[in-house]
PDB file of N, CA and C in Angstrom:
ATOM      1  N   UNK A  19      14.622 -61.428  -9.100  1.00 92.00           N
ATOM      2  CA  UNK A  19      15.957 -61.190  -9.604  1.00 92.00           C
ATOM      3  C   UNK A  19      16.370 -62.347 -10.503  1.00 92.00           C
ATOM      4  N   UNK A  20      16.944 -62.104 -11.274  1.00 95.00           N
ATOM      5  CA  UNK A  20      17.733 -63.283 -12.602  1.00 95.00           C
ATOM      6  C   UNK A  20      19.297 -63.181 -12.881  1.00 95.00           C
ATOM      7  N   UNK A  21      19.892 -63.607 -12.730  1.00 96.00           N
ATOM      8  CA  UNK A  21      20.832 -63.549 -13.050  1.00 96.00           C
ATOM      9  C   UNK A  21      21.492 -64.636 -14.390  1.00 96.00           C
ATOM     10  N   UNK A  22      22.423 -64.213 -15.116  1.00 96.00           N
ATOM     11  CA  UNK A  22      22.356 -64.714 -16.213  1.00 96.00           C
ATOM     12  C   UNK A  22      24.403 -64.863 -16.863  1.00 96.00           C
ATOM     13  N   UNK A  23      24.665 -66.343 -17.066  1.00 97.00           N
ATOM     14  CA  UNK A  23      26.579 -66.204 -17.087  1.00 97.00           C
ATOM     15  C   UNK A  23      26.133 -66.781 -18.674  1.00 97.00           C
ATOM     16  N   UNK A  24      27.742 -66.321 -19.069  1.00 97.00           N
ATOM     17  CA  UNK A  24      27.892 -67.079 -20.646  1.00 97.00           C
ATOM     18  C   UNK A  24      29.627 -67.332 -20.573  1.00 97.00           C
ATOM     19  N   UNK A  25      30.001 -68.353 -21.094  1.00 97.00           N
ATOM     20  CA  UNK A  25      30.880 -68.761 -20.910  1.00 97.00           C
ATOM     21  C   UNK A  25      31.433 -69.259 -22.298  1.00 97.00           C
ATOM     22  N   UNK A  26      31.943 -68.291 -22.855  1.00 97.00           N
ATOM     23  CA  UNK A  26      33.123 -68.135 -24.536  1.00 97.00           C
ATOM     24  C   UNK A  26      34.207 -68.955 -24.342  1.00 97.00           C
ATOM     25  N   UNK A  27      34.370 -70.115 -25.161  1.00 97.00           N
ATOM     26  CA  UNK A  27      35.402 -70.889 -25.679  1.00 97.00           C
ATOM     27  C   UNK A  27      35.822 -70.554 -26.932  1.00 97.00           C
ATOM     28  N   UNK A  28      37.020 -69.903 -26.870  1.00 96.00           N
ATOM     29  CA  UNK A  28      37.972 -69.076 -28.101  1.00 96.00           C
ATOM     30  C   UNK A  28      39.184 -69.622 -28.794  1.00 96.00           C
ATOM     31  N   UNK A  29      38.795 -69.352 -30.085  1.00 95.00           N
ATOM     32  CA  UNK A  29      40.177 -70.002 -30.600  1.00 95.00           C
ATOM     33  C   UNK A  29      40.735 -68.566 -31.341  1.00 95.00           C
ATOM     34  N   UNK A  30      42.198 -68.048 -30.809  1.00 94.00           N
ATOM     35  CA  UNK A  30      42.362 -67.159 -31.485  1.00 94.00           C
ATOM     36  C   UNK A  30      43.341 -67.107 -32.964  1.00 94.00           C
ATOM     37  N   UNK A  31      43.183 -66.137 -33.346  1.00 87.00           N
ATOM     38  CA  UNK A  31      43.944 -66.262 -34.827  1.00 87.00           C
ATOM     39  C   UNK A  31      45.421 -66.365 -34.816  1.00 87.00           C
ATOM     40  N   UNK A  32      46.023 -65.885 -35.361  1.00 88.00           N
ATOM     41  CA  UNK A  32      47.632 -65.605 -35.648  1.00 88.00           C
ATOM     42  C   UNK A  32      48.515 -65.297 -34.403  1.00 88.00           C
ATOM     43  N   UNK A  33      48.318 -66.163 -33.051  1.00 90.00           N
ATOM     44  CA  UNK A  33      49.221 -65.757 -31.664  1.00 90.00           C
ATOM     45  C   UNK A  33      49.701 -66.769 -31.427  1.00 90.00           C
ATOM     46  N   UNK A  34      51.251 -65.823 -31.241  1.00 92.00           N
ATOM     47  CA  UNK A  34      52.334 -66.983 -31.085  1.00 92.00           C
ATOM     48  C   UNK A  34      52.828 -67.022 -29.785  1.00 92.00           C
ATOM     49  N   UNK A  35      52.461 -65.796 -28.598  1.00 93.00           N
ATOM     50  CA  UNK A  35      52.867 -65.867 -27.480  1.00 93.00           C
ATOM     51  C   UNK A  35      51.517 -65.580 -26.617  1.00 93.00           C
ATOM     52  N   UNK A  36      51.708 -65.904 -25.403  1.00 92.00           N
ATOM     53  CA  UNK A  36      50.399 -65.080 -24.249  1.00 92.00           C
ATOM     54  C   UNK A  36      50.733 -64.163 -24.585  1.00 92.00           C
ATOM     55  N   UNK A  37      51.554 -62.906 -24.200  1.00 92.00           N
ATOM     56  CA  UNK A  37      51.671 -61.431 -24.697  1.00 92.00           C
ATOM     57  C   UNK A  37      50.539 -61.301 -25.968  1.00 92.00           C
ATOM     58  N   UNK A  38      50.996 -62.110 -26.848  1.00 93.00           N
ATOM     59  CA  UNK A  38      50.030 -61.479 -27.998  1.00 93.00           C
ATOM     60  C   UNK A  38      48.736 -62.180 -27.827  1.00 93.00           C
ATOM     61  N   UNK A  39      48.416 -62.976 -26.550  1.00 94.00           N
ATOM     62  CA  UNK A  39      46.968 -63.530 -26.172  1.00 94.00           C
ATOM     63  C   UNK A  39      46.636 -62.611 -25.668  1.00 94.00           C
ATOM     64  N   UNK A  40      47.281 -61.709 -25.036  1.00 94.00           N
ATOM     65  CA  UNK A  40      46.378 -60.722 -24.384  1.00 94.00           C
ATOM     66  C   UNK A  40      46.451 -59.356 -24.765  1.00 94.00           C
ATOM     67  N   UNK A  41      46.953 -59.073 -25.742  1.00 93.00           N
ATOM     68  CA  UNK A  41      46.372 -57.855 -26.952  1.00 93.00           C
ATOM     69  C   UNK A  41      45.613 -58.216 -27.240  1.00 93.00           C
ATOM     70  N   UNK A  42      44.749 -59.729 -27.808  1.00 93.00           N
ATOM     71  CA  UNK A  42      43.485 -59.533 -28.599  1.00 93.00           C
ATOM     72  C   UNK A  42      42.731 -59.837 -27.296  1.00 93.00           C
ATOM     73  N   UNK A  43      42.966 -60.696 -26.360  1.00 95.00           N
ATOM     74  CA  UNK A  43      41.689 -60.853 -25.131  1.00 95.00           C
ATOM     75  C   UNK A  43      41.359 -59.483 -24.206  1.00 95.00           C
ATOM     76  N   UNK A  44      42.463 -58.772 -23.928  1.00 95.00           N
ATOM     77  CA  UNK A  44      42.128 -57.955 -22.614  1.00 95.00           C
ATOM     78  C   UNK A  44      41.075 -56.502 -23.981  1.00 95.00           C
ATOM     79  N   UNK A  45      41.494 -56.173 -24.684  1.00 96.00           N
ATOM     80  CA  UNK A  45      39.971 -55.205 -25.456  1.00 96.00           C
ATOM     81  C   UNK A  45      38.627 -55.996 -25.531  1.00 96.00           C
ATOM     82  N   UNK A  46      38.414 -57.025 -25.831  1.00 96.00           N
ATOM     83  CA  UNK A  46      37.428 -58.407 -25.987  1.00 96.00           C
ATOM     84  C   UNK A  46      36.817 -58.209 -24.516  1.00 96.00           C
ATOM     85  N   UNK A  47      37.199 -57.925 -23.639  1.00 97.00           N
ATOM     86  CA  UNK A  47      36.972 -58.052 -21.980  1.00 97.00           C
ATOM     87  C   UNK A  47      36.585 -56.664 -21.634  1.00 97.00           C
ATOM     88  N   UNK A  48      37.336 -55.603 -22.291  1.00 97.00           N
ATOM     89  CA  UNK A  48      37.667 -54.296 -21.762  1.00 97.00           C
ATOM     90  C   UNK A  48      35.916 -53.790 -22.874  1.00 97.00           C
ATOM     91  N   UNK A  49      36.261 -54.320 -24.023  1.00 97.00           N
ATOM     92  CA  UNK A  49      34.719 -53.527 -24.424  1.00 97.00           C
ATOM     93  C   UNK A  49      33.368 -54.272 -24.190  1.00 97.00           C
ATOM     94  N   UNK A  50      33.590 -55.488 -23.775  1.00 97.00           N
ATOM     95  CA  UNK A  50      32.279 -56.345 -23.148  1.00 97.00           C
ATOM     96  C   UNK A  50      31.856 -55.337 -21.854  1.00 97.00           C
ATOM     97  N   UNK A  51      32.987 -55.271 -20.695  1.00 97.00           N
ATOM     98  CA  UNK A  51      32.477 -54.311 -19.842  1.00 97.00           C
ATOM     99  C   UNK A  51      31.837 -53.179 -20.117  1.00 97.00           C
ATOM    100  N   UNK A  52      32.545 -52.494 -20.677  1.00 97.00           N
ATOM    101  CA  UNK A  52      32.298 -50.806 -21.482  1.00 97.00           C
ATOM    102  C   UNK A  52      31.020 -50.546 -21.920  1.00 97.00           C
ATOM    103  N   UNK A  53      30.202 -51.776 -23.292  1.00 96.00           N
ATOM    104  CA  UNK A  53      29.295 -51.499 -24.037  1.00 96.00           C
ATOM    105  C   UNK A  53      28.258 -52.350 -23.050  1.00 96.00           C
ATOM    106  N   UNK A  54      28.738 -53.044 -22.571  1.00 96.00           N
ATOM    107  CA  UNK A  54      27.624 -53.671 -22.157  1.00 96.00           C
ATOM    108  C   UNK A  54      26.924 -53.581 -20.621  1.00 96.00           C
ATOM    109  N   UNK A  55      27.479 -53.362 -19.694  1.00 95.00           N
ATOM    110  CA  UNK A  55      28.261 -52.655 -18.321  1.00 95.00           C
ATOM    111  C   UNK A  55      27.794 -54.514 -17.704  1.00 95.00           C
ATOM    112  N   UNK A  56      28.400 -55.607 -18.138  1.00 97.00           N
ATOM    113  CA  UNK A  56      28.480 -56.784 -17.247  1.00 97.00           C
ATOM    114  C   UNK A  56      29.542 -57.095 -16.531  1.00 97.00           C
ATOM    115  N   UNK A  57      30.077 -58.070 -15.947  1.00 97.00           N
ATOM    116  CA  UNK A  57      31.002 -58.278 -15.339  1.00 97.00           C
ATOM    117  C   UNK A  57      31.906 -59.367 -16.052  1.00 97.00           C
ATOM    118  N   UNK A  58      32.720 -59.456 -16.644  1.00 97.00           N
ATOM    119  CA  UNK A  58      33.733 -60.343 -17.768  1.00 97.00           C
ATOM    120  C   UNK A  58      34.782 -60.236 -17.388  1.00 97.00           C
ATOM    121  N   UNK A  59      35.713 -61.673 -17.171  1.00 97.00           N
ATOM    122  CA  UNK A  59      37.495 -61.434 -16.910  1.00 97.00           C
ATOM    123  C   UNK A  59      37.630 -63.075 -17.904  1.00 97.00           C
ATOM    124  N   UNK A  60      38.506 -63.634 -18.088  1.00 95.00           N
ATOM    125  CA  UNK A  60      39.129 -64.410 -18.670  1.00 95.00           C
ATOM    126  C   UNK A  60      39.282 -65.221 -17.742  1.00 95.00           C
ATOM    127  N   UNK A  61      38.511 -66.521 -17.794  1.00 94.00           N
ATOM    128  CA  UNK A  61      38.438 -67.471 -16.643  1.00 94.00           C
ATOM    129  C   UNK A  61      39.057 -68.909 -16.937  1.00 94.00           C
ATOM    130  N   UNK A  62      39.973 -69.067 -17.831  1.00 89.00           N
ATOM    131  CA  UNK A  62      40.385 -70.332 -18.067  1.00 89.00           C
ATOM    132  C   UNK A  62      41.334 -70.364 -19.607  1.00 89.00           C
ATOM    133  N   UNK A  63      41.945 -71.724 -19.448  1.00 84.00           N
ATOM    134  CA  UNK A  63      43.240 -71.663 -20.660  1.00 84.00           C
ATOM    135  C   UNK A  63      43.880 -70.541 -20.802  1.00 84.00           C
ATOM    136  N   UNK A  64      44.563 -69.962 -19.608  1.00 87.00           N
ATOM    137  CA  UNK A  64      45.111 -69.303 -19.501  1.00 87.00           C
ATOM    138  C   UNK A  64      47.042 -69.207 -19.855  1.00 87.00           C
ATOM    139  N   UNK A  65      47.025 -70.632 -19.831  1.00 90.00           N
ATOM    140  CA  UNK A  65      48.319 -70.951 -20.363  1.00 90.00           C
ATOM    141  C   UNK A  65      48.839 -71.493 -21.596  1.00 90.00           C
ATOM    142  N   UNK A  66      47.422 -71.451 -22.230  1.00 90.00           N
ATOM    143  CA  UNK A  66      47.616 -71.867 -23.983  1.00 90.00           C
ATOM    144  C   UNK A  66      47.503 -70.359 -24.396  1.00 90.00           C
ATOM    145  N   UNK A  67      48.127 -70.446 -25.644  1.00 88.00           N
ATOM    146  CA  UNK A  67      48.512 -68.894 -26.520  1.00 88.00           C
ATOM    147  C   UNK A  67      47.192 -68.797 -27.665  1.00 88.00           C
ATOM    148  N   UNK A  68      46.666 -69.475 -27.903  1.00 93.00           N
ATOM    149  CA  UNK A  68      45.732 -69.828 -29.347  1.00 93.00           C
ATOM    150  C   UNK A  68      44.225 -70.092 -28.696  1.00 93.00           C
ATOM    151  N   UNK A  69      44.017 -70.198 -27.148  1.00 95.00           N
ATOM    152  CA  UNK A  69      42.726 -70.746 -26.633  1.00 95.00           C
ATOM    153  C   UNK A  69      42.813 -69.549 -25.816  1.00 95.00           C
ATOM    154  N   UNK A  70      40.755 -69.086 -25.092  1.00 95.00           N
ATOM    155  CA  UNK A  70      40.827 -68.284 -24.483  1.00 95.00           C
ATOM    156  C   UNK A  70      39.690 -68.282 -23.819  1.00 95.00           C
ATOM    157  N   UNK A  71      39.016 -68.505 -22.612  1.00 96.00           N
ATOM    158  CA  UNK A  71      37.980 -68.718 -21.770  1.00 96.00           C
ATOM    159  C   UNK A  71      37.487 -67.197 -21.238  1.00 96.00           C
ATOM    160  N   UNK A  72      36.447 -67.188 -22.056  1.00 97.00           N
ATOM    161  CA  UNK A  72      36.088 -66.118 -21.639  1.00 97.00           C
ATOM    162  C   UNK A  72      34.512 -66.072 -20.127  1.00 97.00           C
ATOM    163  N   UNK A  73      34.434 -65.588 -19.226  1.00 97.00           N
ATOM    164  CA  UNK A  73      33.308 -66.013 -18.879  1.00 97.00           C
ATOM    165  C   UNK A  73      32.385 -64.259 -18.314  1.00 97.00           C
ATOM    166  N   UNK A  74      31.355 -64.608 -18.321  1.00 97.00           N
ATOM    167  CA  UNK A  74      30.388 -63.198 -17.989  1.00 97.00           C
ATOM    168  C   UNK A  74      29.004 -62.828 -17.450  1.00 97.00           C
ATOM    169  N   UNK A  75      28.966 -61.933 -16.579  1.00 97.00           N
ATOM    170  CA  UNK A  75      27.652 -62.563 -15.767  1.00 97.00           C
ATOM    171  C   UNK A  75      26.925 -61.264 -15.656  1.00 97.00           C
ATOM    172  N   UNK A  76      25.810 -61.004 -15.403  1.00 97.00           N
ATOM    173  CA  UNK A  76      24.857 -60.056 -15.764  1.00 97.00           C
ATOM    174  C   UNK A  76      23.816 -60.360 -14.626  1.00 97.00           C
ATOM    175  N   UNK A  77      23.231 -59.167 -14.165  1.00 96.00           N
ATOM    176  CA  UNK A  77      21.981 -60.076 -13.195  1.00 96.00           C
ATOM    177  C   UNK A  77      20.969 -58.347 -13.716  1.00 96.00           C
ATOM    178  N   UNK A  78      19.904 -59.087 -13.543  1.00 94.00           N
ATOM    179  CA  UNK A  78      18.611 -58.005 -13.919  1.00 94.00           C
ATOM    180  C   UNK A  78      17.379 -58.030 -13.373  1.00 94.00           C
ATOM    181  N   UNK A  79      16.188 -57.216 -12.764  1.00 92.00           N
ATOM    182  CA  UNK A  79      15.139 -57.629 -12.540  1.00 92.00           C
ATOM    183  C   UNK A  79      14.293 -58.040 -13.453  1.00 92.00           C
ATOM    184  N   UNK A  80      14.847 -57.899 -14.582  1.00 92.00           N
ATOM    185  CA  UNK A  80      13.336 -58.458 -15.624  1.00 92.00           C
ATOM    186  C   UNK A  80      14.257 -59.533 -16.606  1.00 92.00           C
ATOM    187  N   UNK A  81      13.900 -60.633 -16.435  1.00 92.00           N
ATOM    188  CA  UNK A  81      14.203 -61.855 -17.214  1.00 92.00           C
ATOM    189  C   UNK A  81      14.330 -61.302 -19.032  1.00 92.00           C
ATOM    190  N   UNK A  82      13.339 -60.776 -19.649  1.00 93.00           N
ATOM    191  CA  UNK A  82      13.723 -60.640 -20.862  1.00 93.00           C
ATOM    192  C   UNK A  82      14.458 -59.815 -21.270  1.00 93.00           C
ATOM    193  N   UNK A  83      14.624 -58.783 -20.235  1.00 95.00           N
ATOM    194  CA  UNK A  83      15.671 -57.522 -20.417  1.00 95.00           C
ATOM    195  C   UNK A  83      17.413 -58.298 -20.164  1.00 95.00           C
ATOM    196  N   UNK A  84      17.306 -59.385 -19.479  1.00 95.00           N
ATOM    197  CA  UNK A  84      18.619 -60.712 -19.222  1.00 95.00           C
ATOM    198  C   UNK A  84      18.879 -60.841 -20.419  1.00 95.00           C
ATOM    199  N   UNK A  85      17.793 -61.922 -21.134  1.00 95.00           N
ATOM    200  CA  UNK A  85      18.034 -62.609 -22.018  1.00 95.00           C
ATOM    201  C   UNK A  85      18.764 -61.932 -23.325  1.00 95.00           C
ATOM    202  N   UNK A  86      18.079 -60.634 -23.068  1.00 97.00           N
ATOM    203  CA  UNK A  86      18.362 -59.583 -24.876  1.00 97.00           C
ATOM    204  C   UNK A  86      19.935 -59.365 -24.693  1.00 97.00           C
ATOM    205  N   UNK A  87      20.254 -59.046 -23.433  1.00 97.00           N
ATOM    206  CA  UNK A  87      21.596 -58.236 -23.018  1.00 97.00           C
ATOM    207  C   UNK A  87      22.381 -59.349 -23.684  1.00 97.00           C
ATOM    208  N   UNK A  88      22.164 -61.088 -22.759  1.00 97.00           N
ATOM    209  CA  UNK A  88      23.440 -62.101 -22.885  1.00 97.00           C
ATOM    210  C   UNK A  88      22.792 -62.499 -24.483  1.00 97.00           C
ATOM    211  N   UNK A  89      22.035 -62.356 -25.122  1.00 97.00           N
ATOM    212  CA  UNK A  89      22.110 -62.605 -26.518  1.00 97.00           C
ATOM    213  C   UNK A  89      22.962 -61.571 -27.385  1.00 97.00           C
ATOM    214  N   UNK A  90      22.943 -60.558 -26.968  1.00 97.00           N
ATOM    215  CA  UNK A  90      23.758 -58.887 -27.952  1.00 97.00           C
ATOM    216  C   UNK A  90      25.295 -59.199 -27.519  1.00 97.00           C
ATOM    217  N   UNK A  91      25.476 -59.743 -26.070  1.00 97.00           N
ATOM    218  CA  UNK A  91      26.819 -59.976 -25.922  1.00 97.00           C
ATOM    219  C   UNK A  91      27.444 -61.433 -26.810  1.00 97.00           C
ATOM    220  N   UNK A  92      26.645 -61.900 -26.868  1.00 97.00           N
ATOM    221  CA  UNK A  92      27.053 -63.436 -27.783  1.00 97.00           C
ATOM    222  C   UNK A  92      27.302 -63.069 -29.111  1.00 97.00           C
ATOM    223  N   UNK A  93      26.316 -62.092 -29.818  1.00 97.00           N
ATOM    224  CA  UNK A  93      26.268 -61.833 -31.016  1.00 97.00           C
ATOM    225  C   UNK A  93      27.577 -60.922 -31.515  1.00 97.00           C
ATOM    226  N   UNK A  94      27.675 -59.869 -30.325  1.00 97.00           N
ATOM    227  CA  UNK A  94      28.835 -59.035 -30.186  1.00 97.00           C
ATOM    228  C   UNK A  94      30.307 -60.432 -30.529  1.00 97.00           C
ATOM    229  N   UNK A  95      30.463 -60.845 -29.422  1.00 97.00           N
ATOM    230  CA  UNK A  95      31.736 -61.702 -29.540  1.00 97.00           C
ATOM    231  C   UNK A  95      31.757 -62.723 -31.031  1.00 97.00           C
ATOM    232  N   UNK A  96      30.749 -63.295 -31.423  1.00 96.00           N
ATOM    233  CA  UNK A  96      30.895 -64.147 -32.213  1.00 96.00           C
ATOM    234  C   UNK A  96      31.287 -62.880 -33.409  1.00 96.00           C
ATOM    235  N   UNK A  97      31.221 -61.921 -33.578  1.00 96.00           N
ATOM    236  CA  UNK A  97      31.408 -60.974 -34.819  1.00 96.00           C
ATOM    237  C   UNK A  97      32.564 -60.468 -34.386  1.00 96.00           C
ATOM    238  N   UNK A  98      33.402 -60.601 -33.619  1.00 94.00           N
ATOM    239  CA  UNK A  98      34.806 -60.216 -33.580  1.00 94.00           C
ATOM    240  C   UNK A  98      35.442 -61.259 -34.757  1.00 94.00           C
ATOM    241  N   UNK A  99      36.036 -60.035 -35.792  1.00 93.00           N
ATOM    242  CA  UNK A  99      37.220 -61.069 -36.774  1.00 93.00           C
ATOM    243  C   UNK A  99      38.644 -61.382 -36.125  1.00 93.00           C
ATOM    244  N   UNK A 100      39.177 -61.258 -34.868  1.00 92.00           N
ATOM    245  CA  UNK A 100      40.209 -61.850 -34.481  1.00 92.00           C
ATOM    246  C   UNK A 100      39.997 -63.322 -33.609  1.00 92.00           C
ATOM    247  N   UNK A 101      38.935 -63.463 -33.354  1.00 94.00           N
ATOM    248  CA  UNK A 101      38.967 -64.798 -32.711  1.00 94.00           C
ATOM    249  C   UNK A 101      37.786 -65.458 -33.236  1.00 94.00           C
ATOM    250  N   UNK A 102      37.496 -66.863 -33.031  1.00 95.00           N
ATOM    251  CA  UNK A 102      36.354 -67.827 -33.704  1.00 95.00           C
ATOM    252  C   UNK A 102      35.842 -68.585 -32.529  1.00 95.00           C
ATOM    253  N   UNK A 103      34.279 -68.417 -32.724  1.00 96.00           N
ATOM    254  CA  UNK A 103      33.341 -68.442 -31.134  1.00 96.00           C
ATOM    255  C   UNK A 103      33.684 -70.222 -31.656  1.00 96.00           C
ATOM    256  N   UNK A 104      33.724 -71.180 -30.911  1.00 95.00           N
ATOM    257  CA  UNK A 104      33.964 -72.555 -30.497  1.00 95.00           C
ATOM    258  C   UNK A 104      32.294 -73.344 -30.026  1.00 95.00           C
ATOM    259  N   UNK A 105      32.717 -72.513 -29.167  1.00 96.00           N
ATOM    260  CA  UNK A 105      31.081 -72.802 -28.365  1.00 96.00           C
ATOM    261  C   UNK A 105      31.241 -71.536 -26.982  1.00 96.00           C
ATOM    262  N   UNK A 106      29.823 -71.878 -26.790  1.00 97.00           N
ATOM    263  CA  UNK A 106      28.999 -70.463 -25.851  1.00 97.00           C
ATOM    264  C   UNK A 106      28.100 -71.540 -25.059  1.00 97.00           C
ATOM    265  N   UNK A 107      28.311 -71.410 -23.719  1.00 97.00           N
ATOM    266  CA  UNK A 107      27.955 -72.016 -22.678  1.00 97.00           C
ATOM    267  C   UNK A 107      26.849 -70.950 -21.647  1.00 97.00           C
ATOM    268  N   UNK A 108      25.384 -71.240 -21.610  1.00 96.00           N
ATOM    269  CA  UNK A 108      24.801 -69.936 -21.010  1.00 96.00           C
ATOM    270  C   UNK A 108      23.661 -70.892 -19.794  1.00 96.00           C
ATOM    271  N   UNK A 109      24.025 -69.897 -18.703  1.00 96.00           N
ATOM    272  CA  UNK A 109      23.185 -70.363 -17.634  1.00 96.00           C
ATOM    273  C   UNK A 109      22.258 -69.286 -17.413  1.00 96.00           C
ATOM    274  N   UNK A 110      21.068 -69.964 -16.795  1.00 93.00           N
ATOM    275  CA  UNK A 110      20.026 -68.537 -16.603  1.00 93.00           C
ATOM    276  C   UNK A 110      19.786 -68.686 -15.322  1.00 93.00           C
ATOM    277  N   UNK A 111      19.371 -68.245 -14.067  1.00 92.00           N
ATOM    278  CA  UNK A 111      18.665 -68.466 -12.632  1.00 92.00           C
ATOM    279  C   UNK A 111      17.749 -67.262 -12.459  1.00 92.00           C
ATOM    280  N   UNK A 112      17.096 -67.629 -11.680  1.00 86.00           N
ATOM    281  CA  UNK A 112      15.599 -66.991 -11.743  1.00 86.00           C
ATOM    282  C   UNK A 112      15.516 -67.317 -10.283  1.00 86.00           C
ATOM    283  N   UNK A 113      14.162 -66.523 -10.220  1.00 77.00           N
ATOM    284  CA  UNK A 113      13.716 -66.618  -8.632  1.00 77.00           C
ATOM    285  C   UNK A 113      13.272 -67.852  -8.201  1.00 77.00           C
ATOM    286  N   UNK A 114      12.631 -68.838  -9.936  1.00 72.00           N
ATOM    287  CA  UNK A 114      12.064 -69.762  -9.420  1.00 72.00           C
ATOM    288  C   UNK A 114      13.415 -71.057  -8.667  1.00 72.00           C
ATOM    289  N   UNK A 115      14.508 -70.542  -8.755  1.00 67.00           N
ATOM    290  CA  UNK A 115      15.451 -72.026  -8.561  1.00 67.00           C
ATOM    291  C   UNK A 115      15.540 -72.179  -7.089  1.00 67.00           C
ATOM    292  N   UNK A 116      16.194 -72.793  -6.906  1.00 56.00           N
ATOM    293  CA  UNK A 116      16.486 -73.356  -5.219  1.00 56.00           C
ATOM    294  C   UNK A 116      17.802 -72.745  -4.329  1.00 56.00           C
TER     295      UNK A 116
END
């Protein structure tokens, strides 16, 4: 078994309130689940209007079938034109860890 997190640091565009943080985050969350079927909620900077922590976790029996998924989801988010990827934080675990 592998399991596999990525962790999106967001800067969003033109928001002047949380309300309007979470028109552009909760679809960002809502179609990560949808297209991708992982598990994603908004895990941090939750009280800044312009920042947005995204985090997401995936587990698979075959390591490269992991890797393709949390790469299409990275590629996915960084091509959203309402927010700008910062940095992408990715952990992998495998059978071999402790």
């Amino acid at each position: 078994m592998y399991a596999g997190t990525l962790s999106f640091d967001l800067l969003l565009g033109d928001v002047r309130s949380l309300k309007e943080k979470r028109s552009v985050v909760r679809p960002i969350i809502a179609e990560l689940h949808r297209k991708y079927a992982v598990s994603v909620a908004e895990v941090g900077d939750q009280d800044l209007y312009r920042r947005a922590t995204i985090g997401l976790a995936a587990v698979s029996g075959d390591a490269g079938h992991l890797t393709d998924l949390l790469d299409r989801c990275e590629r996915w988010v960084a091509a959203r034109p309402e927010v700008e990827l910062l940095s992408v934080r990715r952990r992998f675990h495998g059978d071999h860890d402790d």
